[in-house]
Short mmCIF file of C-alpha atoms in Angstrom, two decimals:
data_model
loop_
_atom_site.label_atom_id
_atom_site.label_comp_id
_atom_site.label_asym_id
_atom_site.label_seq_id
_atom_site.Cartn_x
_atom_site.Cartn_y
_atom_site.Cartn_z
CA UNK R 1 15.09 -4.71 -1.74
CA UNK R 2 17.63 -5.73 0.82
CA UNK R 3 16.47 -7.75 3.82
CA UNK R 4 19.16 -6.11 5.99
CA UNK R 5 17.18 -2.88 6.35
CA UNK R 6 13.76 -2.37 7.87
CA UNK R 7 11.04 -2.46 5.22
CA UNK R 8 7.47 -1.28 5.52
CA UNK R 9 5.06 -2.25 2.76
CA UNK R 10 1.51 -0.96 2.23
CA UNK R 11 -0.98 -3.05 0.25
CA UNK R 12 -4.71 -2.60 -0.36
CA UNK R 13 -6.43 -5.61 1.18
CA UNK R 14 -9.90 -7.14 1.02
CA UNK R 15 -11.77 -8.62 3.97
CA UNK R 16 -10.70 -12.05 2.67
CA UNK R 17 -7.00 -11.10 2.87
CA UNK R 18 -6.51 -10.77 -0.87
CA UNK R 19 -4.81 -7.88 -2.64
CA UNK R 20 -7.41 -5.19 -3.35
CA UNK R 21 -7.67 -3.84 -6.88
CA UNK R 22 -8.00 -0.16 -5.99
CA UNK R 23 -5.10 1.60 -4.28
CA UNK R 24 -6.46 5.18 -4.24
CA UNK R 25 -9.99 4.01 -3.47
CA UNK R 26 -9.10 1.24 -1.03
CA UNK R 27 -11.37 0.60 1.91
CA UNK R 28 -8.51 -0.84 3.94
CA UNK R 29 -4.71 -0.87 3.71
CA UNK R 30 -2.50 -3.48 5.34
CA UNK R 31 0.92 -2.36 6.54
CA UNK R 32 3.53 -5.10 6.76
CA UNK R 33 6.86 -4.35 8.38
CA UNK R 34 10.02 -6.33 8.92
CA UNK R 35 13.54 -5.78 10.12
CA UNK R 36 16.36 -8.24 9.61
CA UNK R 37 14.21 -11.24 10.53
CA UNK R 38 11.74 -13.13 8.41
CA UNK R 39 8.62 -12.35 10.44
CA UNK R 40 6.25 -9.71 9.12
CA UNK R 41 4.17 -7.59 11.43
CA UNK R 42 0.73 -7.11 9.89
CA UNK R 43 -1.71 -4.32 10.72
CA UNK R 44 -4.88 -3.58 8.76
CA UNK R 45 -6.06 0.04 8.74
CA UNK R 46 -9.62 1.00 7.79
CA UNK R 47 -8.66 4.03 5.66
CA UNK R 48 -12.04 4.37 3.86
CA UNK R 49 -10.39 5.98 0.82
CA UNK R 50 -13.26 4.46 -1.18
CA UNK R 51 -15.61 6.99 0.46
CA UNK R 52 -13.14 9.81 1.13
CA UNK R 53 -11.78 9.86 -2.45
CA UNK R 54 -14.70 11.96 -3.70
CA UNK R 55 -14.79 14.31 -0.70
CA UNK R 56 -12.77 17.37 -1.65
CA UNK R 57 -10.40 17.60 -4.59
CA UNK R 58 -7.70 15.29 -5.86
CA UNK R 59 -5.01 17.29 -4.05
CA UNK R 60 -6.79 16.83 -0.74
CA UNK R 61 -7.06 13.09 -1.31
CA UNK R 62 -3.39 12.78 -2.27
CA UNK R 63 -2.44 14.74 0.87
CA UNK R 64 -4.48 12.25 2.93
CA UNK R 65 -2.57 9.34 1.34
CA UNK R 66 0.79 11.07 1.88
CA UNK R 67 0.00 11.58 5.58
CA UNK R 68 -0.89 7.92 5.98
CA UNK R 69 2.27 6.72 4.21
CA UNK R 70 4.51 9.03 6.24
CA UNK R 71 2.78 8.19 9.53
CA UNK R 72 3.30 4.48 8.85
CA UNK R 73 6.87 4.86 7.55
CA UNK R 74 5.99 3.09 4.29
CA UNK R 75 8.97 2.33 2.05
CA UNK R 76 7.13 0.37 -0.70
CA UNK R 77 3.62 0.02 -2.05
CA UNK R 78 2.15 -3.16 -3.55
CA UNK R 79 -0.61 -2.26 -6.00
CA UNK R 80 -2.29 -3.75 -9.03
CA UNK R 81 -3.58 -0.41 -10.31
CA UNK R 82 -3.47 3.30 -9.51
CA UNK R 83 -4.05 6.52 -11.40
CA UNK R 84 -1.24 8.42 -13.08
CA UNK R 85 -1.40 11.26 -10.53
CA UNK R 86 -1.05 8.86 -7.61
CA UNK R 87 1.85 7.06 -9.34
CA UNK R 88 3.63 10.42 -9.87
CA UNK R 89 3.07 11.36 -6.24
CA UNK R 90 4.59 8.10 -4.99
CA UNK R 91 7.54 8.49 -7.37
CA UNK R 92 8.10 12.02 -6.04
CA UNK R 93 8.09 10.61 -2.51
CA UNK R 94 10.66 8.00 -3.54
CA UNK R 95 8.27 5.13 -2.75
CA UNK R 96 8.56 2.32 -5.31
CA UNK R 97 5.38 0.60 -6.46
CA UNK R 98 5.61 -3.15 -7.01
CA UNK R 99 3.07 -5.50 -8.55
CA UNK R 100 1.36 -8.19 -6.50
CA UNK R 101 2.88 -11.62 -6.96
CA UNK R 102 -0.08 -13.51 -5.52
CA UNK R 103 -3.75 -12.86 -4.74
CA UNK R 104 -2.82 -13.35 -1.07
CA UNK R 105 -1.88 -9.91 0.30
CA UNK R 106 0.61 -11.28 2.87
CA UNK R 107 2.42 -13.32 0.21
CA UNK R 108 2.65 -10.25 -2.05
CA UNK R 109 3.93 -8.10 0.84
CA UNK R 110 6.58 -10.71 1.65
CA UNK R 111 7.66 -10.81 -2.01
CA UNK R 112 8.02 -7.02 -1.93
CA UNK R 113 10.18 -7.25 1.18
CA UNK R 114 12.31 -10.00 -0.38
CA UNK R 115 12.73 -8.03 -3.60
CA UNK R 116 11.06 -10.64 -5.80
CA UNK R 117 7.99 -8.57 -6.76
CA UNK R 118 8.01 -6.98 -10.24
CA UNK R 119 7.99 -3.18 -10.36
CA UNK R 120 5.15 -1.30 -12.01
#
């Protein structure tokens, strides 16, 4: 990823600030955004996908995730694991998924912005 363009990264995050293991069933998602500078803005959203995942069908859940990603202007996702359907959906949206580089969610988001995170 180029640091010359604005980047917005979504990462599942635990209460302790570590990368969560469950993208589609995350309780909270952090959104990190940057422009040309090195500072990341950091906002944690209580999405409750852990509870909402089983309410309605898979299509309804994926639509919920799409709305969140579009509303936040997400350009990249940092995730350790996600189901095949979710991965296909993100690929269709043109949103690359990168692997966490560190247990610390902010460090992994920064690596995604800098282009040093491995792709899934």
